[in-house]
Amino acid sequence: MLAATLAPFVLGVCAPMVRRVAGDYTGWVLAVLPAALTLYFVQFLGPVAAGDTLSFSTEWIPSLGIALSFYVDGLSLLFALLISFIGTFIVLYAGAYLKGHADLGRFMMFLLMFMGSMLGLVLSDNVVTLFVFWELTSINSFLLIGFNHDKSRSRRAALQALVVTGGGGLALLAGLLLMAQAGGAMELSILLADGDVLREHPWYLAILILVLCGAFTKSAQVPFHFWLPNAMEAPTPVSAYLHSATMVKAGVYLLARMNPGLGGTEIWHVVLMFFGGATLIAGAILALRNTDLKLMLAQTTVASLGLLVFLIGIGEPLAIQAAMAYLFAHSMFKGALFMVAGSVDHGTGTRDLHRLSGLGRIMPFTAAAGGLAALSMSGLPPFFGFIAKEWVYKGTLDGSLPLVLTAVAITGNALMFAVAFLVGFKPFFGRPGDTPQKPHEGSLGLWIGALTLAVLGLFFGLFSNLSESLFVGPAAIAVAGKAMTVDLYLWGGFKAPVVASIITVSIGALLFWQGRRASDALARLIDPIWGPDKGYDQFMDALIALARGVSGVLQTGILRRYMLITFLVLATAVVLPQLFDGIGVTFQTPPIDLLVWSVALLTLGGGLAVVIIRSRLIAIMSMGIMGIGVAFVFLLFGAPDLAFTQLMVETLSVVILALVITRLPVFGSDHRGPVQITRDATIAVAVGGALAALLLTIVGSPLDIGLSTYFGERSYTEAFGRNIVNVILVDFRALDTLGEIAVVTIAGVSVLAIYAITESVRGDKSADSDAEKTP
Amino acid sequence: MNSLILRTATPLLSGLMLLFSIYVLLRGHNEPGGGFIGGLIGASAFAVYAIAEGLAAARRALVVPPITIAGTGLLLAALSGVISILFGDPFLTGQWWFPSFAPDMKLASTVVLFDVGVYLVVVGAIAGIAFALQGRE
């Protein structure tokens, strides 16, 4: 299982090389992996349909309870199969769509890495692993949306998607960690097994809000729905794969996964139904308002995601079944329609609905795929989309639920019916339109995927018992977290859901007939409204203005100002806690020891000299005296390592300052006025006094020797060293040291960089070509 | 710097300092010392050498640019942590090798390798800064 998840990453890294060898056949070569993964996941269908769940685990960071653990049940298997199966055709399609593109190899790399991340996301059992894969999908989505990085619209859309989904991801991380704390486990399978623990926990509301933030941003729910249509800047294979069939469903997946643990409460029902319903209506209206094929499909995707959230929010068994059936149907027809839209764009050079017509004869396969997928999307029998829609109505008409839910579902579905016919039929019928290119059918790779998915929509409708027992049934049971009977059928007699379907089709047909007029009317109505997309720009502009303001105050480029701010912060940070906790300074009688007193006097004398003496050179040397005095203190009180280091640092300081002296007007006198001197003296006294008080408090409080004993005992027995300080540095806390030496290296590089910049600004390259060579 | 005493003593002194720095580095596990202190001594050896003999001579003595040394040290320290992963332990867990011919030798370990990395980072970074400041002669 780990290998299956990581394989796309490995192949992804190799994709540019594969492209160099395979040329135009890159898609066919790379599609072998997702095809193999599909077969791999198919073998689990039998056991999972029989009610089994499978777990796989590999240790990752055992000390933190983080494992690469995977969990296969009906829900994750349905997703894994959709990801790998649709992924196979998407890779084929991308190979044909971007044939000859200079960056095809890079594109395939991102696409395959996304596939691996998405598989990891839906299969993860560990909350941290889930989060890691979740963020990986956001990052790959960013890279793929921004694939045409020379267009500023692409860059904006990519950044917007990253900001929205990445921000939501952070909320999700907090939510997942709280959940792990509350439930006392890192594995979802354990956390969700007994949902009452989470539902009755005082943190429930916080966990719910944070998890919903993650899910709603990822699945483009109102008010975060704006990023998804903008993401259509990506090449069409990306739109078909990430932004309809898989990634945007991650939020829906998360909600479905969490349903046994977080679902079932009043607030869960209300929030999910409200936001899901609002998204359904908003997306469907915006879809009809647009005339660009891809944008229309994107908006209906938003609407469909809303419908899924809405159904999960209802939470009754029939609604859960409807959600899983609709999710299954949607992945097939929407993936197919996106590929059809891309093929039409590829063959004609436009995606404008008004300019496309009569393509059926020229592009027969694309037209067939578009027509079949549109029939499934519009929910007509005997397609699987019909069953899904019937179950949506069964779910909303179930028992005591208010009728407004059914009304919302009918409105959304009717609008989507119109869009399905506009996208799937209109371009292919009537007289040939006026297109930028002479229309032509694409190569096999461009239509095979769409046609396969569209035909499957018909197949699973006709053989509904197959889709029920293998896909929808096990998934619905996994979401509900309890057993239920699932029985999908095409025709269940003339009952209320059928009536709802007839109403849907009637309104939808009317809207389709008046398509252009409805679209124009909606455009007049909607366009002037302030939307969150504009809000995003305003937010980003305000953020940048704020950042500019803050750095204008803090980052003046004047060293004195930096030191001033640093010391002020230090003094405040040390003084404030002491003011709140009370000052616990206790004075101990100092030992009557000539050596100690002379060292103390030496150190104090050095410090006094620094303040009084006006010559900078002597002041620097007095500082050295102070430093060496401190080294003596360390030596006297049994810290030879510290004394050793202190002495070396002081020596090197003298060497380096001696070098600096040759460059600065060190012999100049103090130029500060009385005001400045008073200010600096005040800050100096504040910092010194605060630190002294802190030290006296620490010395006065009882010493906890637990750590010293621990390291003293284990230093030799476990790390074979008698020098505890060094053993701590290089063994017990080696990771800290690794971070510190990284900082030392960066500081070294920075000094060289600043030096190189100042030298080149001066234009003084002849005097010193030596240092320039240093990288 | 044109001082006869300094120029005469420096080659000897800095050589001794360098030797001493390695001694301090290696004894660090049981006695006061270690990579950080050793590195500071090593860096001063080169800094003193640069003051006495000139920057060009000091760079020649160091063979590779100082920042390369620092980078190599960082890489070495990180690699010493990776070795323990190969043995199935978490990153940076000390691995020890006690050869049968010298069972008391406690130097063949990733911990000492890590300390050598620290040493190289400090030598490289500090010498690099010192050289840069000395830039114009």
Coordinates of N, CA and C in Angstrom, one line a residue, chain A residues 62-63 640-642 644-645 648-649 651-652 655-656 658-660 662-663 715-716 718-724 726-727 729-731 734-738 740-742 744-745 747-749 751-752 755 759 762 764 767-768 770-771 773-775, chain B residues 20 24 27-37 40-41 43-44 47-48 51 55-56 59 65-68 70-71 73-74 77-78 91-94 96 98 106 111 114-115 117-118 121-122 125-126 128-130 132-137:
Chain A
P62 N 7.8 7.1 15.2 CA 7.0 6.4 16.3 C 7.0 7.2 17.6
S63 N 8.0 8.1 17.9 CA 8.0 8.7 19.2 C 6.9 9.8 19.2
P640 N 34.4 24.4 32.8 CA 35.5 24.6 32.0 C 35.2 24.7 30.5
D641 N 34.2 24.0 30.0 CA 33.8 24.0 28.6 C 33.3 25.4 28.3
L642 N 32.5 26.0 29.1 CA 32.0 27.3 28.9 C 33.1 28.4 28.9
F644 N 36.2 27.9 28.3 CA 37.0 27.6 27.1 C 36.4 28.4 25.9
T645 N 35.1 28.1 25.7 CA 34.4 28.7 24.6 C 34.4 30.3 24.7
M648 N 37.6 31.7 23.7 CA 37.8 31.7 22.3 C 37.0 32.7 21.6
V649 N 35.8 32.9 22.1 CA 34.9 33.9 21.5 C 35.5 35.3 21.7
T651 N 38.6 36.1 22.1 CA 39.8 36.2 21.3 C 39.4 36.5 19.8
L652 N 38.5 35.7 19.3 CA 38.1 36.0 18.0 C 37.4 37.3 17.8
V655 N 40.1 39.7 17.3 CA 40.7 39.6 15.9 C 39.7 40.3 14.9
I656 N 38.4 39.9 15.0 CA 37.5 40.5 14.0 C 37.3 42.0 14.2
A658 N 39.5 43.9 15.3 CA 40.8 44.5 14.8 C 40.7 44.7 13.3
L659 N 40.0 43.8 12.6 CA 39.9 43.9 11.2 C 38.9 45.0 10.8
V660 N 37.8 45.1 11.7 CA 36.8 46.1 11.4 C 37.4 47.5 11.6
T662 N 40.0 48.7 10.8 CA 40.7 49.3 9.6 C 39.7 49.9 8.6
R663 N 38.4 49.6 8.8 CA 37.4 50.1 7.9 C 36.5 51.2 8.4
S715 N 25.1 9.7 30.3 CA 26.2 10.2 29.4 C 27.2 9.1 29.0
Y716 N 27.7 8.4 30.0 CA 28.7 7.4 29.7 C 28.0 6.0 29.3
E718 N 25.1 5.4 27.9 CA 24.4 5.3 26.6 C 25.1 6.0 25.5
A719 N 25.9 7.0 25.8 CA 26.6 7.8 24.7 C 28.1 7.7 24.8
F720 N 28.6 6.9 25.7 CA 30.1 6.6 25.8 C 30.9 7.8 25.8
G721 N 30.4 8.9 26.6 CA 31.3 10.1 26.7 C 31.2 10.6 28.1
R722 N 32.3 11.1 28.6 CA 32.3 11.6 30.0 C 32.0 13.1 30.1
N723 N 32.2 13.8 28.9 CA 32.0 15.3 28.9 C 30.5 15.5 28.6
I724 N 29.7 15.8 29.7 CA 28.3 15.8 29.5 C 27.9 16.9 28.5
N726 N 29.4 18.2 26.0 CA 29.6 17.8 24.6 C 28.7 16.7 24.1
V727 N 28.4 15.8 25.1 CA 27.5 14.6 24.7 C 26.1 15.2 24.4
L729 N 25.5 18.1 23.3 CA 25.5 18.9 22.1 C 25.4 17.9 20.9
V730 N 26.2 16.9 20.9 CA 26.4 16.1 19.7 C 25.5 14.8 19.7
D731 N 25.0 14.5 20.8 CA 24.2 13.2 20.8 C 22.8 13.4 21.3
A734 N 21.3 16.5 19.4 CA 22.1 16.7 18.2 C 21.2 17.5 17.2
L735 N 19.9 17.3 17.2 CA 19.1 18.0 16.2 C 19.1 19.5 16.4
D736 N 19.1 20.0 17.7 CA 19.3 21.4 18.0 C 20.6 21.9 17.4
T737 N 21.7 21.1 17.7 CA 23.0 21.5 17.2 C 23.0 21.6 15.7
L738 N 22.3 20.7 15.0 CA 22.3 20.7 13.6 C 21.6 22.0 13.1
E740 N 21.6 24.8 14.8 CA 22.5 25.9 15.1 C 23.6 26.0 14.1
I741 N 24.2 24.9 13.7 CA 25.3 25.0 12.7 C 24.7 25.5 11.4
A742 N 23.5 25.1 11.1 CA 22.9 25.6 9.9 C 22.8 27.1 9.9
V744 N 24.8 29.1 11.7 CA 26.1 29.6 11.6 C 26.5 29.7 10.1
T745 N 26.2 28.6 9.4 CA 26.6 28.6 7.9 C 25.8 29.7 7.2
A747 N 24.7 32.5 8.4 CA 25.3 33.8 8.8 C 26.5 34.0 8.0
G748 N 27.4 33.0 7.9 CA 28.6 33.2 7.1 C 28.3 33.5 5.7
V749 N 27.4 32.8 5.0 CA 27.0 33.1 3.7 C 26.5 34.6 3.5
V751 N 27.1 37.2 5.5 CA 28.1 38.2 5.6 C 28.8 38.3 4.2
L752 N 29.1 37.2 3.6 CA 29.8 37.2 2.3 C 28.9 37.9 1.3
Y755 N 28.8 41.6 1.9 CA 30.1 42.1 1.5 C 30.2 42.3 0.0
E759 N 30.6 45.8 -2.1 CA 31.8 45.9 -3.0 C 31.3 46.3 -4.4
R762 N 30.0 49.8 -4.7 CA 31.1 50.8 -4.8 C 31.8 50.7 -6.1
D764 N 34.1 48.9 -6.8 CA 35.5 48.8 -6.5 C 36.0 47.3 -6.7
A767 N 40.3 46.5 -6.6 CA 41.1 46.4 -5.4 C 41.0 45.0 -4.8
D768 N 39.9 44.3 -5.0 CA 39.8 43.1 -4.2 C 39.0 42.1 -5.1
D770 N 39.7 39.0 -4.9 CA 39.8 37.8 -4.2 C 38.5 37.4 -3.6
A771 N 37.9 38.3 -2.9 CA 36.6 38.0 -2.1 C 35.5 37.8 -3.1
K773 N 35.5 36.0 -5.7 CA 35.5 34.7 -6.1 C 34.7 33.8 -5.2
T774 N 34.6 34.2 -3.9 CA 34.0 33.3 -2.9 C 32.5 33.3 -3.2
P775 N 32.0 32.1 -3.4 CA 30.6 32.0 -3.7 C 29.7 32.4 -2.5
Chain B
F20 N 46.3 21.8 17.6 CA 45.6 21.9 18.9 C 44.1 21.8 18.7
V24 N 41.6 19.3 20.4 CA 40.5 19.7 21.2 C 39.2 19.0 20.7
R27 N 39.2 15.2 21.7 CA 39.1 14.9 23.1 C 37.7 15.3 23.7
G28 N 37.0 16.0 22.9 CA 35.8 16.6 23.4 C 34.8 15.7 24.1
H29 N 34.9 14.4 23.7 CA 33.8 13.5 24.2 C 34.0 13.2 25.7
N30 N 35.2 13.3 26.1 CA 35.5 12.9 27.5 C 36.0 14.1 28.4
E31 N 36.7 15.0 27.7 CA 37.3 16.2 28.4 C 36.8 17.4 27.8
P32 N 37.0 18.6 28.5 CA 36.5 19.8 27.9 C 37.0 20.0 26.5
G33 N 36.2 20.3 25.6 CA 36.5 20.5 24.2 C 35.4 20.2 23.3
G34 N 35.6 19.8 22.1 CA 34.5 19.5 21.2 C 34.6 20.3 19.9
G35 N 33.6 20.0 19.0 CA 33.7 20.6 17.7 C 33.6 22.1 17.7
F36 N 32.8 22.6 18.5 CA 32.5 24.1 18.5 C 33.8 24.8 18.9
I37 N 34.4 24.4 20.1 CA 35.6 25.1 20.6 C 36.7 24.8 19.6
L40 N 36.5 27.1 16.7 CA 36.9 28.5 17.0 C 38.4 28.6 17.0
I41 N 39.1 27.6 17.5 CA 40.5 27.7 17.5 C 41.1 27.6 16.1
A43 N 39.5 28.4 13.4 CA 39.3 29.6 12.7 C 40.2 30.7 13.0
S44 N 40.6 30.8 14.4 CA 41.6 31.8 14.7 C 42.9 31.6 14.1
A47 N 42.6 33.1 10.8 CA 42.5 34.5 10.9 C 43.9 35.1 11.2
V48 N 44.6 34.5 12.1 CA 45.9 35.1 12.5 C 46.9 34.9 11.3
I51 N 46.2 37.7 8.9 CA 46.7 39.0 9.3 C 48.2 39.1 9.0
L55 N 45.9 38.0 2.8 CA 44.7 37.2 2.6 C 44.9 36.1 1.5
A56 N 45.7 36.5 0.5 CA 45.9 35.5 -0.6 C 46.6 34.3 -0.1
R59 N 44.1 32.2 1.9 CA 43.2 31.4 1.0 C 43.9 30.2 0.4
P65 N 37.5 27.5 -0.8 CA 36.9 28.7 -0.2 C 36.3 28.3 1.2
P66 N 36.4 29.2 2.2 CA 35.9 28.8 3.5 C 34.4 28.4 3.6
I67 N 33.6 29.1 2.8 CA 32.2 28.8 2.9 C 31.9 27.4 2.3
T68 N 32.8 26.9 1.4 CA 32.6 25.5 1.0 C 32.9 24.6 2.1
A70 N 32.4 25.2 5.3 CA 31.2 25.3 6.1 C 30.1 24.4 5.6
G71 N 29.8 24.5 4.3 CA 28.8 23.7 3.6 C 29.1 22.2 3.8
G73 N 30.8 20.8 6.1 CA 30.5 20.4 7.4 C 29.1 20.2 7.7
L74 N 28.2 21.1 7.2 CA 26.8 21.0 7.4 C 26.3 19.7 6.8
A77 N 27.4 16.7 8.9 CA 26.6 16.5 10.1 C 25.2 15.9 9.8
A78 N 24.6 16.4 8.7 CA 23.3 15.9 8.3 C 23.4 14.4 7.9
F91 N 16.4 9.5 12.9 CA 17.4 10.4 12.5 C 18.3 10.9 13.7
L92 N 19.6 10.9 13.5 CA 20.6 11.4 14.4 C 20.7 10.6 15.7
T93 N 20.3 9.3 15.7 CA 20.6 8.4 16.8 C 22.1 8.0 16.6
G94 N 22.9 8.1 17.7 CA 24.3 7.8 17.6 C 24.5 6.3 17.3
W96 N 27.5 3.4 17.0 CA 28.9 3.1 17.4 C 29.4 1.9 16.8
F98 N 32.5 -0.8 17.5 CA 33.6 -1.2 18.4 C 34.4 -2.3 17.7
K106 N 36.8 4.6 21.1 CA 35.4 5.1 21.0 C 35.3 6.3 20.0
V111 N 28.5 10.0 16.0 CA 28.5 11.1 16.9 C 29.8 11.9 16.6
F114 N 29.5 13.7 13.4 CA 28.7 14.9 13.6 C 29.5 16.0 14.2
D115 N 30.4 15.7 15.2 CA 31.2 16.7 15.8 C 32.2 17.3 14.8
G117 N 31.6 17.6 11.7 CA 30.8 18.5 10.9 C 30.6 19.8 11.5
V118 N 30.4 19.8 12.9 CA 30.3 21.1 13.6 C 31.6 21.9 13.5
V121 N 32.0 23.5 10.1 CA 31.0 24.6 9.9 C 31.6 25.8 10.6
V122 N 32.1 25.7 11.8 CA 32.6 26.8 12.6 C 33.8 27.4 11.9
A125 N 32.7 29.1 8.5 CA 31.9 30.3 8.6 C 32.7 31.4 9.2
I126 N 33.5 31.2 10.3 CA 34.2 32.2 11.0 C 35.4 32.7 10.1
G128 N 35.5 32.5 7.0 CA 34.9 33.3 5.8 C 34.6 34.7 6.2
I129 N 34.0 34.9 7.4 CA 33.7 36.2 7.9 C 35.0 37.0 8.1
A130 N 36.0 36.4 8.7 CA 37.2 37.1 9.0 C 37.9 37.5 7.7
A132 N 36.4 38.0 4.8 CA 35.6 39.0 4.1 C 35.9 40.4 4.7
L133 N 36.0 40.4 6.0 CA 36.3 41.7 6.7 C 37.7 42.3 6.4
Q134 N 38.5 41.3 6.1 CA 39.9 41.8 5.8 C 40.0 42.2 4.4
G135 N 39.0 41.8 3.6 CA 38.9 42.0 2.2 C 40.0 42.9 1.5
R136 N 39.9 44.2 1.9 CA 40.8 45.2 1.2 C 42.1 45.2 2.0
E137 N 43.2 45.0 1.3 CA 44.5 45.0 2.0 C 45.2 46.3 1.7

